[in-house]
Each structure stands twice: as C-alpha cells, then as structure tokens.
mmCIF file of C-alpha atoms and ligand atoms in Angstrom:
data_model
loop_
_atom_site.group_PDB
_atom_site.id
_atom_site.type_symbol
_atom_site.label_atom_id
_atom_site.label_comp_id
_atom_site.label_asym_id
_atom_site.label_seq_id
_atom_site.Cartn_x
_atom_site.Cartn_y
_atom_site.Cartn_z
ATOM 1 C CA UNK F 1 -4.732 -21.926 -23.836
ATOM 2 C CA UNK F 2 -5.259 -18.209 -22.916
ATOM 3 C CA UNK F 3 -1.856 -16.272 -22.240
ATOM 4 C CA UNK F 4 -1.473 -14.078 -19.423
ATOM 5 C CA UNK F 5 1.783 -11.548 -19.065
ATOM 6 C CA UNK F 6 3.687 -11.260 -15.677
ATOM 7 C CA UNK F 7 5.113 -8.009 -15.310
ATOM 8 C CA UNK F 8 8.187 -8.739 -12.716
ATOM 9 C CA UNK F 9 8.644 -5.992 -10.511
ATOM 10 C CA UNK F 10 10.577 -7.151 -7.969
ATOM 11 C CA UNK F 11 13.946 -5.243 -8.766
ATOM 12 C CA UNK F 12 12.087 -2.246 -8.691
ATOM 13 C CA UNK F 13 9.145 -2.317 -6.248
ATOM 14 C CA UNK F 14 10.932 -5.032 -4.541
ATOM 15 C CA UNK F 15 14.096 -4.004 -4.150
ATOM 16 C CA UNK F 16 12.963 0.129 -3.068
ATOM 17 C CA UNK F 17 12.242 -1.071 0.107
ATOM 18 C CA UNK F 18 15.277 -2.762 1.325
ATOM 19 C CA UNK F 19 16.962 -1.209 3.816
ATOM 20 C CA UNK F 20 20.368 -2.868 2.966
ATOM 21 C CA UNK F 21 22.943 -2.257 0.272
ATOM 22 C CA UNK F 22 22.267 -4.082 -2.574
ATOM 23 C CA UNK F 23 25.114 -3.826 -5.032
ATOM 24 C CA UNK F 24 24.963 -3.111 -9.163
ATOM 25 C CA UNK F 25 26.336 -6.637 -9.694
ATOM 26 C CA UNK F 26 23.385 -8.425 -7.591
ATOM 27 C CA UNK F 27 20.542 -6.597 -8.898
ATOM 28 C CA UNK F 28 21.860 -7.173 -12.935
ATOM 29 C CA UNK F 29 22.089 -10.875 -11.604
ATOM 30 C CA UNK F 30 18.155 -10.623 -10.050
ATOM 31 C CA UNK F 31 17.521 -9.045 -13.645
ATOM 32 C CA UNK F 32 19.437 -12.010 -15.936
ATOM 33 C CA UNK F 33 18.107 -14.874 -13.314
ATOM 34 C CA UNK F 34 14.058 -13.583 -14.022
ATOM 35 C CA UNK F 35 14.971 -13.104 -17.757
ATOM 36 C CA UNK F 36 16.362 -16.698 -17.700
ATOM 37 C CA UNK F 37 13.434 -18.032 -15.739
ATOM 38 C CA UNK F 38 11.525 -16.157 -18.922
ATOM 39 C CA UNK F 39 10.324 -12.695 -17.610
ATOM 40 C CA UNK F 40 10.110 -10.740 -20.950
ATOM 41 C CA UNK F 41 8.493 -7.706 -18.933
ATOM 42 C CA UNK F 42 11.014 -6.339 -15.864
ATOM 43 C CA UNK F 43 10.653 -3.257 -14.545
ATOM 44 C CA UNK F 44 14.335 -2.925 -13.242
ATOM 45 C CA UNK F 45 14.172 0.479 -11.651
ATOM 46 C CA UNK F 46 13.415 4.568 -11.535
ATOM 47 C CA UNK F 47 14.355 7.587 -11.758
ATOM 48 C CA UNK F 48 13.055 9.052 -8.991
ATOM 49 C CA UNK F 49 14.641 11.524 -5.751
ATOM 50 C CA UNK F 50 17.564 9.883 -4.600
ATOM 51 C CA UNK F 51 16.926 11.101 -1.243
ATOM 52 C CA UNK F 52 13.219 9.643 -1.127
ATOM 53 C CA UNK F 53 14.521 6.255 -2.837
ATOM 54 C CA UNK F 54 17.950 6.029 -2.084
ATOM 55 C CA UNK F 55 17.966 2.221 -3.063
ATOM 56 C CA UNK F 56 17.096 3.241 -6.695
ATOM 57 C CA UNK F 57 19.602 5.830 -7.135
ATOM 58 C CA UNK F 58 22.101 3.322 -9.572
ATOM 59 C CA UNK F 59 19.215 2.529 -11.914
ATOM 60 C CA UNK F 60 21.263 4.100 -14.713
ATOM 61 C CA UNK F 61 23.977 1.899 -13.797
ATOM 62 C CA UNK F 62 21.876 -1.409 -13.615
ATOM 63 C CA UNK F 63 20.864 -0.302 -16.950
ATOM 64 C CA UNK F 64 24.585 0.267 -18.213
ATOM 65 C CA UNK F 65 24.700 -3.507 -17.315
ATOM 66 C CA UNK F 66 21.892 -5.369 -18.642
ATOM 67 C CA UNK F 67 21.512 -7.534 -21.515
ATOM 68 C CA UNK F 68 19.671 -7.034 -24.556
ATOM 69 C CA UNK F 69 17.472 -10.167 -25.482
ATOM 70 C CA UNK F 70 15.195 -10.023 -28.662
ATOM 71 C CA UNK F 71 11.549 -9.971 -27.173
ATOM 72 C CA UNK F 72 12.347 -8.430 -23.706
ATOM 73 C CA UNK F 73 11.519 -4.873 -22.208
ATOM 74 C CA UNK F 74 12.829 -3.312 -19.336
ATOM 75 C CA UNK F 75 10.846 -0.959 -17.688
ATOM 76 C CA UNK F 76 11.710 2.201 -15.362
ATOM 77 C CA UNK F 77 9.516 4.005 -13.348
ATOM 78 C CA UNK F 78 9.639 8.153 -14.364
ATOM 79 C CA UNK F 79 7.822 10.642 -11.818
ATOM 80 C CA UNK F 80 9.202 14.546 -13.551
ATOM 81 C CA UNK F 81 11.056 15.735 -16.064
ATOM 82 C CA UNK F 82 14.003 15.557 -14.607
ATOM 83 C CA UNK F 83 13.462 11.657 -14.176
ATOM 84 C CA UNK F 84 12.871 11.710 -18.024
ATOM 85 C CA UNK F 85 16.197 13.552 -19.002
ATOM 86 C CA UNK F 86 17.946 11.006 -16.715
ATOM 87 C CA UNK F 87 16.742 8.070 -18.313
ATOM 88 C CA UNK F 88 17.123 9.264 -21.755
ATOM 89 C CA UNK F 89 20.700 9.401 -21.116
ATOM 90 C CA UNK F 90 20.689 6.173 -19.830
ATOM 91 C CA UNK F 91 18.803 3.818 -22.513
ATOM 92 C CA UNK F 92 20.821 4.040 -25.401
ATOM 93 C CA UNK F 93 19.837 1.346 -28.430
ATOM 94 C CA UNK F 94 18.195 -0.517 -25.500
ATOM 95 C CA UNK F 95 14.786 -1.502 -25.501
ATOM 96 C CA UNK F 96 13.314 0.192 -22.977
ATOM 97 C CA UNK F 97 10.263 1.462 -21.643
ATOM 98 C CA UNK F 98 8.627 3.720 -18.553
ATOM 99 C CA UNK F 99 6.012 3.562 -16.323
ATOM 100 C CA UNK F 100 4.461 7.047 -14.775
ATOM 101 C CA UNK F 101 2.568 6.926 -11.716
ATOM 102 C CA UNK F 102 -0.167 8.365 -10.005
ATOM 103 C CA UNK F 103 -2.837 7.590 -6.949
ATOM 104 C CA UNK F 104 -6.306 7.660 -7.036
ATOM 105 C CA UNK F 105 -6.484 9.262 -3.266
ATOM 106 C CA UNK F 106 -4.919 12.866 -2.329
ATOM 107 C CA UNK F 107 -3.339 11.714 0.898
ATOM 108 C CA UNK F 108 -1.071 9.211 -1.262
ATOM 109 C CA UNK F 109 -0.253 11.671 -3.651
ATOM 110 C CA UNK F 110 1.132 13.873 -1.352
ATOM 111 C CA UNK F 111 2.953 11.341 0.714
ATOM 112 C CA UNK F 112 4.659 9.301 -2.207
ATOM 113 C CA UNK F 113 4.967 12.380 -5.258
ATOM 114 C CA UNK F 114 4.935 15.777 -2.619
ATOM 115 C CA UNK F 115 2.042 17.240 -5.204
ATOM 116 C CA UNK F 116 -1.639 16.976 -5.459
ATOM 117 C CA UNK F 117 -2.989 14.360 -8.061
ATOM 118 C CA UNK F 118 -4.004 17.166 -10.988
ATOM 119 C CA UNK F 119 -0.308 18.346 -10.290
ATOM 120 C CA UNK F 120 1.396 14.828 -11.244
ATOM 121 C CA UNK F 121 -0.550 14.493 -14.268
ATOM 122 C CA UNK F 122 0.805 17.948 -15.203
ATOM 123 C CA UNK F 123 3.923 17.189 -14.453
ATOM 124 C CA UNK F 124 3.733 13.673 -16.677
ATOM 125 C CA UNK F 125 2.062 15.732 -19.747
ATOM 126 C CA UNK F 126 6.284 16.576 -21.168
ATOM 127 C CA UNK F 127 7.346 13.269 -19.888
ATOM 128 C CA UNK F 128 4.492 11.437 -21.872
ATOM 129 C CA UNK F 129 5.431 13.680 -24.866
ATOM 130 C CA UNK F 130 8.608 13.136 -24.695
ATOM 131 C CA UNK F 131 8.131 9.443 -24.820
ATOM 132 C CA UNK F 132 6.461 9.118 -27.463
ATOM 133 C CA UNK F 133 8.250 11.235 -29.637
ATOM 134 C CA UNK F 134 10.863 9.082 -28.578
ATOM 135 C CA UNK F 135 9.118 5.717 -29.626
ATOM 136 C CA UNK F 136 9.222 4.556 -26.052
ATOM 137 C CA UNK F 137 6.514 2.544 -24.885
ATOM 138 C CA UNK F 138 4.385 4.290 -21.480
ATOM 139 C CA UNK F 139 3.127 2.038 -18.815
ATOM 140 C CA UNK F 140 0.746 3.785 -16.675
ATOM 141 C CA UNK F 141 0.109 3.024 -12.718
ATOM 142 C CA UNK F 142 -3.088 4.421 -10.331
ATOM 143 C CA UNK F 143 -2.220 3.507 -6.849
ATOM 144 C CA UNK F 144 -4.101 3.061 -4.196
ATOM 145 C CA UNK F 145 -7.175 1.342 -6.342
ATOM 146 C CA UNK F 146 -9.323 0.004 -3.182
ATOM 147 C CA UNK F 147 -7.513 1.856 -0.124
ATOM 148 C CA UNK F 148 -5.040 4.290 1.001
ATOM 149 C CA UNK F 149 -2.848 4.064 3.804
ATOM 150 C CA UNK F 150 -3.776 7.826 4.937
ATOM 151 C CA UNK F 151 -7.803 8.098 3.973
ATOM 152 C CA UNK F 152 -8.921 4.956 4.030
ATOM 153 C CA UNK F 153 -11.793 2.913 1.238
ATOM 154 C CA UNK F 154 -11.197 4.646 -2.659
ATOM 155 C CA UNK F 155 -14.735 4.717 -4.226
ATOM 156 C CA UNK F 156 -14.525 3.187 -7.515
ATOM 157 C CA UNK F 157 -15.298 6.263 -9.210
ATOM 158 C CA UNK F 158 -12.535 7.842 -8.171
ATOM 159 C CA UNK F 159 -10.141 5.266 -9.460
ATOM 160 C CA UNK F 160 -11.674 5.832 -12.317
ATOM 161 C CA UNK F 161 -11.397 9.551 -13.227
ATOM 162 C CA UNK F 162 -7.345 8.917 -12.071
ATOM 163 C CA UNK F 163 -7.576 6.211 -15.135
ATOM 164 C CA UNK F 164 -9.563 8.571 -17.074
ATOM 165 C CA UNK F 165 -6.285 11.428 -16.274
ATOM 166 C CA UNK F 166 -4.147 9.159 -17.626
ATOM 167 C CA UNK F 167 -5.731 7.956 -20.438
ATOM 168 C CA UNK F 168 -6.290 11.483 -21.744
ATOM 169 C CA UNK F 169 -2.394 11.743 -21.746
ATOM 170 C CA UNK F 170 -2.143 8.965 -24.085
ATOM 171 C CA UNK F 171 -3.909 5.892 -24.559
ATOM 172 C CA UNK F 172 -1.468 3.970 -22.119
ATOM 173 C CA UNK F 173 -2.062 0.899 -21.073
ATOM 174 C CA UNK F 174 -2.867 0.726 -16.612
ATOM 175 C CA UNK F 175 -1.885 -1.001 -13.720
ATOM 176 C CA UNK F 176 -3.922 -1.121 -11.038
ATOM 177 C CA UNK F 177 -2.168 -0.614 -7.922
ATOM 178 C CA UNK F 178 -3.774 -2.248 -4.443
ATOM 179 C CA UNK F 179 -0.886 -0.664 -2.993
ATOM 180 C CA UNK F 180 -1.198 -1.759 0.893
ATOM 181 C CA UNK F 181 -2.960 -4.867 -0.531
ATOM 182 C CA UNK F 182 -6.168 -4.595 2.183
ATOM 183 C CA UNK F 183 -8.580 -5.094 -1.355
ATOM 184 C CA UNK F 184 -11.165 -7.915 -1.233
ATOM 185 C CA UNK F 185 -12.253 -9.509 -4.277
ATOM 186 C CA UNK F 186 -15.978 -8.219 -3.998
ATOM 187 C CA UNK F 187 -13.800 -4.948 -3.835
ATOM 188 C CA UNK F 188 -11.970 -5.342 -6.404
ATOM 189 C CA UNK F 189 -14.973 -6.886 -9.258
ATOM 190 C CA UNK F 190 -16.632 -2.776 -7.944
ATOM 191 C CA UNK F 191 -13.660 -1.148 -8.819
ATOM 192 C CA UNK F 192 -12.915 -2.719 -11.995
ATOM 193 C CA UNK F 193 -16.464 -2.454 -12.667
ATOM 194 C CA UNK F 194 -16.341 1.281 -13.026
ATOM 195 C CA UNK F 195 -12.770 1.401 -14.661
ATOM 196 C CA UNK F 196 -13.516 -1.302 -17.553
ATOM 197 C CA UNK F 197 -16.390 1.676 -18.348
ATOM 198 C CA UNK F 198 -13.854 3.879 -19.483
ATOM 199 C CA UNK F 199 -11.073 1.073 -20.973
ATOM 200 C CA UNK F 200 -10.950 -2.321 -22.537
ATOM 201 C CA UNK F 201 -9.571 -5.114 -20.495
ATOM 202 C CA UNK F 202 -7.114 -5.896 -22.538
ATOM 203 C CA UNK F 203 -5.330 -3.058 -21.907
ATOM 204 C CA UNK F 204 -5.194 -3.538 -17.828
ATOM 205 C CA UNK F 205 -2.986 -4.681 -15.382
ATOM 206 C CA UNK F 206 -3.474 -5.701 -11.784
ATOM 207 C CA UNK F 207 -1.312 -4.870 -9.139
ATOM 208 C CA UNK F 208 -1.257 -6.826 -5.605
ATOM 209 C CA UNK F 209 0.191 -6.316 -2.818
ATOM 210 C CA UNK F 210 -0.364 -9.342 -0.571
ATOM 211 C CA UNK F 211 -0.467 -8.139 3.021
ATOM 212 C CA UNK F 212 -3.752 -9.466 3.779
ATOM 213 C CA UNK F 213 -3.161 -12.929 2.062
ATOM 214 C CA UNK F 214 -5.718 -11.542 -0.572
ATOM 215 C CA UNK F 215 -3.628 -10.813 -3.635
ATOM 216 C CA UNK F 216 -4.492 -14.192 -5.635
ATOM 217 C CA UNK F 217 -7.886 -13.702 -4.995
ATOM 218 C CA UNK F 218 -7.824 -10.433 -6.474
ATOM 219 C CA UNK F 219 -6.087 -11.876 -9.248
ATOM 220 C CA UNK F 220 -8.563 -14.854 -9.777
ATOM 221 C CA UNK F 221 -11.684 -11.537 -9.652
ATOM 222 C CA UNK F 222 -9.703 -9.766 -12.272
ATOM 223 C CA UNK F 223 -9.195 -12.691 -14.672
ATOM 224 C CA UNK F 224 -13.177 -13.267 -14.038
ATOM 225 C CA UNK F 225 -13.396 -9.417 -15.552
ATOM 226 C CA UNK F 226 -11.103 -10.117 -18.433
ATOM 227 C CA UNK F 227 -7.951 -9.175 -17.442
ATOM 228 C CA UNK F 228 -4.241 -11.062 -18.480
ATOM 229 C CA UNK F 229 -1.645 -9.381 -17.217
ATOM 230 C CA UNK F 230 -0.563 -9.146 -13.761
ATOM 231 C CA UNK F 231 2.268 -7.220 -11.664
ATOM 232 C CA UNK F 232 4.306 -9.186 -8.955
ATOM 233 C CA UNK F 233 7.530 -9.619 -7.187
ATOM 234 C CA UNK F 234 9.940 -12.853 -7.110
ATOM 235 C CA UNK F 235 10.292 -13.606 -3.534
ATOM 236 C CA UNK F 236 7.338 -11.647 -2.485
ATOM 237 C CA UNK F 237 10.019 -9.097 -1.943
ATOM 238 C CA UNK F 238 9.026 -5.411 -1.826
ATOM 239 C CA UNK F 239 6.580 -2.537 -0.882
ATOM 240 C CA UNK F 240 6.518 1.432 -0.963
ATOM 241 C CA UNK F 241 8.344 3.641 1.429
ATOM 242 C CA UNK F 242 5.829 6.216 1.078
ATOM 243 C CA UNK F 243 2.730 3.452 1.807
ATOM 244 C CA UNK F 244 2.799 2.181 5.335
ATOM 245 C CA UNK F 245 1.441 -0.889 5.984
ATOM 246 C CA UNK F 246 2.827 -2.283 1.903
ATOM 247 C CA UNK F 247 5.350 -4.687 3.034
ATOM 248 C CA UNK F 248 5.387 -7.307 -0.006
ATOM 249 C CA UNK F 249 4.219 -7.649 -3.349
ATOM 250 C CA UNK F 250 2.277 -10.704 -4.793
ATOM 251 C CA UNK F 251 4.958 -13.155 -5.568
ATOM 252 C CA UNK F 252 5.669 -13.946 -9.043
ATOM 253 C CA UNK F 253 6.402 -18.045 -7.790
ATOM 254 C CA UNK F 254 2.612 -17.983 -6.279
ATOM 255 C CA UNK F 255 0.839 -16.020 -9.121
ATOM 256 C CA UNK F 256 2.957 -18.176 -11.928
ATOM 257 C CA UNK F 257 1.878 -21.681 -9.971
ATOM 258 C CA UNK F 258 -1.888 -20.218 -9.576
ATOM 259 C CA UNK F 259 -2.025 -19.585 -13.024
ATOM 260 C CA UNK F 260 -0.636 -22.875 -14.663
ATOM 261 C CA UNK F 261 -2.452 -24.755 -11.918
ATOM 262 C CA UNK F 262 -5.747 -22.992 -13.797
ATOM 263 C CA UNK F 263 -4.683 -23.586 -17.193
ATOM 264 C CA UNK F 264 -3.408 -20.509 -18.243
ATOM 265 C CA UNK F 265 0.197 -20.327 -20.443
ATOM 266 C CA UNK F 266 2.586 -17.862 -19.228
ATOM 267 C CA UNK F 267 6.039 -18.416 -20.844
ATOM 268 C CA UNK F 268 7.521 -18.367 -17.649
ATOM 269 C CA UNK F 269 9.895 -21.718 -16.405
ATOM 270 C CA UNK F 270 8.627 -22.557 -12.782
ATOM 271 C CA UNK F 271 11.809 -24.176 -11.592
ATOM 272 C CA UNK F 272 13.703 -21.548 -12.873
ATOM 273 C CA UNK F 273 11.511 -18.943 -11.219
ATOM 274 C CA UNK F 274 11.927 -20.479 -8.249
ATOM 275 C CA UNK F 275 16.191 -20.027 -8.530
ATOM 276 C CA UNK F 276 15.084 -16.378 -8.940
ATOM 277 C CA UNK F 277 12.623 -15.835 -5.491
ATOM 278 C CA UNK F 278 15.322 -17.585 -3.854
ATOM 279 C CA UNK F 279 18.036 -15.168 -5.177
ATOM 280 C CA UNK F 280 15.280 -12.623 -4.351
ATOM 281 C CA UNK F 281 15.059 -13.622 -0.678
ATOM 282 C CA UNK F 282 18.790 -13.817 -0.280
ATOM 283 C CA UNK F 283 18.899 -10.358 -1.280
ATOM 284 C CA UNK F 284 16.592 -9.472 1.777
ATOM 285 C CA UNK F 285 18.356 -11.347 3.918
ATOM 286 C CA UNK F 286 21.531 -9.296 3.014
ATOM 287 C CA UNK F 287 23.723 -12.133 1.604
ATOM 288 C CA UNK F 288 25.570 -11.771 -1.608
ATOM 289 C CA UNK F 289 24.444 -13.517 -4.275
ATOM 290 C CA UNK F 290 27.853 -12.873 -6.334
HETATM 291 P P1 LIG Z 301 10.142 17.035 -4.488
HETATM 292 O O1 LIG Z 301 11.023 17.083 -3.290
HETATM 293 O O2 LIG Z 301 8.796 17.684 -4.405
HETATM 294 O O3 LIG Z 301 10.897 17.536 -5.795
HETATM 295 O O4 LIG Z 301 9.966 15.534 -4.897
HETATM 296 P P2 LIG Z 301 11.424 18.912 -6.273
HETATM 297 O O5 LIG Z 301 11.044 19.051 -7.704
HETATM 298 O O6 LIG Z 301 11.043 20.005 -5.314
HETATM 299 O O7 LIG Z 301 13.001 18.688 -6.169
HETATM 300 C C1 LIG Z 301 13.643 18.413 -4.918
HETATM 301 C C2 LIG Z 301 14.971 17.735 -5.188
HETATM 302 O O8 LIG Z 301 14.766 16.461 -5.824
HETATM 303 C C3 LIG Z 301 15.873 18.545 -6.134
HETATM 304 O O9 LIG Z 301 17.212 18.268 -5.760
HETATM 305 C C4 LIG Z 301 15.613 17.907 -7.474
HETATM 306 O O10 LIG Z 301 16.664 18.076 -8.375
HETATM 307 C C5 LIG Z 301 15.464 16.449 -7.082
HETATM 308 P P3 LIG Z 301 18.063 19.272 -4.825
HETATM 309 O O11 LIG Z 301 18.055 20.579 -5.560
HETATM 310 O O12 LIG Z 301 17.312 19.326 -3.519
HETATM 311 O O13 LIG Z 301 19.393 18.598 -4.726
HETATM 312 N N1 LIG Z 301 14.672 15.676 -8.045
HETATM 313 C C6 LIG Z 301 15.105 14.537 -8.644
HETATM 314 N N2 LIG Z 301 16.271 13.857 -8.540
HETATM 315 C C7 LIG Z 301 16.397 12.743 -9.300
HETATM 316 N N3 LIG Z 301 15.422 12.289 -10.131
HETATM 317 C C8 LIG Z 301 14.258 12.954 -10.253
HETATM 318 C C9 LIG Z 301 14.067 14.126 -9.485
HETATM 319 N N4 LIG Z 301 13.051 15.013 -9.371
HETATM 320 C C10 LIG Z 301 13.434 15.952 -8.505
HETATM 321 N N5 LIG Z 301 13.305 12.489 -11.069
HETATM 322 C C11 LIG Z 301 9.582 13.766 -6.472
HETATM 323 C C12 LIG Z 301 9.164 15.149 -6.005
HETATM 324 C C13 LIG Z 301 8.532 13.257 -7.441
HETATM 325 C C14 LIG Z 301 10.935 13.846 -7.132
HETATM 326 C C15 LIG Z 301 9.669 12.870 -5.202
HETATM 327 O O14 LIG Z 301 8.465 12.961 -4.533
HETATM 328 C C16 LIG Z 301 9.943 11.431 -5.550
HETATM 329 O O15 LIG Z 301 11.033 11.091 -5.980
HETATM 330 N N6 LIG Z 301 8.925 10.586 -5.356
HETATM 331 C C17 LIG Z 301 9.019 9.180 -5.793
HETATM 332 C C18 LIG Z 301 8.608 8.296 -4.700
HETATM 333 C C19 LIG Z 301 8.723 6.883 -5.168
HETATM 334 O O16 LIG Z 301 9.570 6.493 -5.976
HETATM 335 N N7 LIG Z 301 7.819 6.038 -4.612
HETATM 336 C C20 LIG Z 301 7.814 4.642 -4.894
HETATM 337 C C21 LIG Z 301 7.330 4.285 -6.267
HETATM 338 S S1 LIG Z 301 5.561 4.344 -6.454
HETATM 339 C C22 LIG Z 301 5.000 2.791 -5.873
HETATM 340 O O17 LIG Z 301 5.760 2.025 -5.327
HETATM 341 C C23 LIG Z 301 3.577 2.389 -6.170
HETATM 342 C C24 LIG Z 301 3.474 1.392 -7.318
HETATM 343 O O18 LIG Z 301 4.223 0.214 -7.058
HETATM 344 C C25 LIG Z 301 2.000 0.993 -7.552
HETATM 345 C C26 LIG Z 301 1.272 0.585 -6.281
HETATM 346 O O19 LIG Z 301 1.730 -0.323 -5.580
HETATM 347 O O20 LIG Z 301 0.245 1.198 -6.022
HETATM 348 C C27 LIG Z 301 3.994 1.981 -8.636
HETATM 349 MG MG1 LIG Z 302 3.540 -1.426 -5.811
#
C-alpha cells in the first residue's frame, strides 16, 4: 500500500486567522489531540510580526508546552532573522523543524512579507544557514502556485523559478501553496508539470486551500503526478490574513477519508481525527476546549 504524509497545519495556518483568543492551554491540547489521532508532522506555529499575526505571537510558549514523542516533528514557520533567533531560543532538545516561505507572484509578496520576492529569498539565505548548521530540518513553501489574490492566473513558469530560488538555498523539500484555493486540476497537472522539471516528486508537497470545493481534486491531480504528501487543516479551519478570499484550508478529516477510501496508508486514526476537527471547530466557534 503506498504511504502518503499529512502535514497538519491547522494550529498554524488554521489557527492565524481566528479572530478570537485562543489560549496556550487549547492550542497544546489541538497539538496532543492531532498527535494522538497520529499526526507525526504539525506545524504548530511562527515566528513572525506580532503585529501582522497577533494570534501567533505565544508560539514560543506553545512550544514550552508540547510533548516530545519519538517519531514526531513540529514545525514553525520562520520569515527573517529575527524569526530565527526567536525560535532558536525556543526549541531546546526538541525536535523541531521550520518552514520559510515565499510567493510565486509580486503582489503577494508584498502584501504577506512587505518585500519583493528576490528580497525574501535574501533575507532566508542566514536563516537557511543557520538551520542547517543547526541540524534543523527546512521545509520550504511557494504560495500562490495557480493564483494570487492581487494579480490574478501564476504561469507555471513562474512557480517554477520561485521553486528554483529556493532550491538553490538548499535542497529543501516544497509545498505548494494554492493559497486562495481558486486552482483547477487541469491547472494544477500545468503547474506541476513545469515544477517536477526542476525537482523529483518525492520531494513535494501540495497545499489546498478549499474555497472553491476544489482542493481534493487537486490532491487526486497531484497524486496522478507522483506526489505523497499533502498539507491540510483539522476542521477545515484556517486561511491567510494577508490573502483575501483564503478562508479555509483542505481539511485533514476529508483528505485522510479520500485517501483511505483510495487505498492509500496514512498512519493517521480516522475516529480519532475526527475528536481533533471537532476540537478544531470548537476553537472557531470560541468555546473552550479546557
Ligand atoms: P516588516 O514590517 O517589513 O519588518 O515586516 P521590519 O523588518 O521592518 O520590522 C518591523 C517590526 O517587526 C520591528 O519591530 C521588528 O522587530 C519586527 P518594531 O521595531 O516596529 O517594534 N519583526 C519581528 N517581530 C517578531 N518576529 C519576527 C520579526 N521580524 C520583524 N520574525 C515581516 C516583515 C516578514 C516581519 C512581516 O511582513 C511578517 O511578519 N509577515 C508574516 C506574515 C505571515 O505570517 N503570513 C501568514 C503566513 S504565510 C501563509 O499563510 C501561506 C502559506 O500557508 C502557504 C499558502 O497557503 O500559500 C504558508
Ligand atoms: Mg496556507
């Protein structure tokens, strides 16, 4: 049976988008609920502006709070530098890695980092350094992978010279981020077309938002080109401030039931998963889950 890895991103892409307080103690219960449910990749966070993510500004104490399990990573999401030296302090002996981000479209750039796209990969170039002197694993993202929310269709060429920055930073593995989730399959099978030129399969991710109903479709094209790992969000909780028109990620209940229905092993306890969405939901809905 072929094996495909869910990346759970709801307590970070998810949870970014809430408008409501959401305390420590409920997101490390999100976090120990998905691990439960079997999640061995969570990206739990970032280190980014406080004052552009306010709902991310305790990462380092969600982190202060989480459990260790043989076999799990938590990821965090590291824009600068300064979201680097943050972090650092933060991991300890825990097993940890980042993710670094960056679009394939100017307009999103600007909007969601404040800096052209050449200027974020510059700005990643210490960060990347850093992490692997450090031994920590780097997760790469390119946003906006079919369409952005302020110029519209992304030629697949140009997603691919964003893959092609980040690959020449280290061989990182990428995530490919439909980040207002308007991609089509047909779409999608182009644009993967043109980055699987410059990378192996194996080493990509997809990444669906699901506001036009489309994002297991996308995932169902992307398996068809090889791919095996997958982003999404218990709950369908989340989106990005600086994308309007991103109001939920793929949710990890629909993509885990898709993917069993199809044959494919995950690792991941359905029932379980389910007690996690739910807890997920709850969050949205502002009720304490404590
Ligand atoms: P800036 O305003 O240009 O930064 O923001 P700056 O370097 O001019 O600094 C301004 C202030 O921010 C300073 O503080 C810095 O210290 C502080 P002040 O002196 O004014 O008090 N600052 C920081 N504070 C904490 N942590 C940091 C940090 N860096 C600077 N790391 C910056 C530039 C990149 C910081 C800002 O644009 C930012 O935080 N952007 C992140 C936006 C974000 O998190 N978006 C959502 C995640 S991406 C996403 O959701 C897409 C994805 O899911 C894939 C997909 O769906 O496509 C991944
Ligand atoms: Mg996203």
């Amino acid at each position: 049976m072929s094996f495909v890895t869910v990346h759970e991103v709801g307590p970070r892409d998810g949870l970014q988008n809430e408008p409501g307080v959401i305390s420590v103690s409920q997101k490390i219960a999100f976090i120990d609920a998905l691990r439960d449910a079997g999640l061995k990749r969570i990206e739990i966070g970032s280190f980014v502006s406080p004052k552009w993510v306010p709902q991310m500004a305790d990462t380092d104490a969600v982190m202060a709070g989480l459990k260790q399990m043989s076999g799990v990573q938590y990821d965090v999401l590291v824009p600068n530098k300064k979201g680097w030296d943050s972090f650092d302090a933060a991991r300890g002996q825990g097993n940890y890695g980042i993710a670094v981000f960056i679009a394939a479209s100017e307009g999103f750039s600007r909007a969601n980092l404040n800096c052209t796209i050449a200027e974020s990969v510059t700005r990643l170039a210490p960060v990347v350094a850093a992490a692997e002197a450090a031994g920590v694993p780097v997760r790469g993202y390119v946003s906006c992978v079919t369409d952005c929310p302020f110029v519209g269709e992304i030629a697949p060429a140009q997603v691919a010279q964003a893959v092609a920055l980040l690959r020449n930073l280290a061989p990182m593995p990428v995530s490919l981020g439909d980040t207002i989730g308007k991609g089509t399959p047909e779409r999608v099978a182009a644009m993967l077309d043109a980055v699987l030129d410059i990378m192996p399969a194996s080493d990509l991710a997809g990444h669906f938002h699901d506001t036009s109903g489309r994002a297991l479709d996308n995932v169902r094209a992307s398996l068809a080109k090889g791919l095996r790992a997958f982003d999404s969000a218990a709950g369908g909780l989340g989106g990005c401030p600086y994308a309007p028109g991103a109001p939920g990620n793929l949710a990890t209940e629909a993509l885990v039931a898709m993917l069993h229905a199809d044959g494919f092993d995950t690792g991941i306890d359905a029932e379980k998963l389910v007690a996690a969405a739910k807890m997920a939901k709850g969050m949205r809905n502002g009720a304490d889950q404590n």
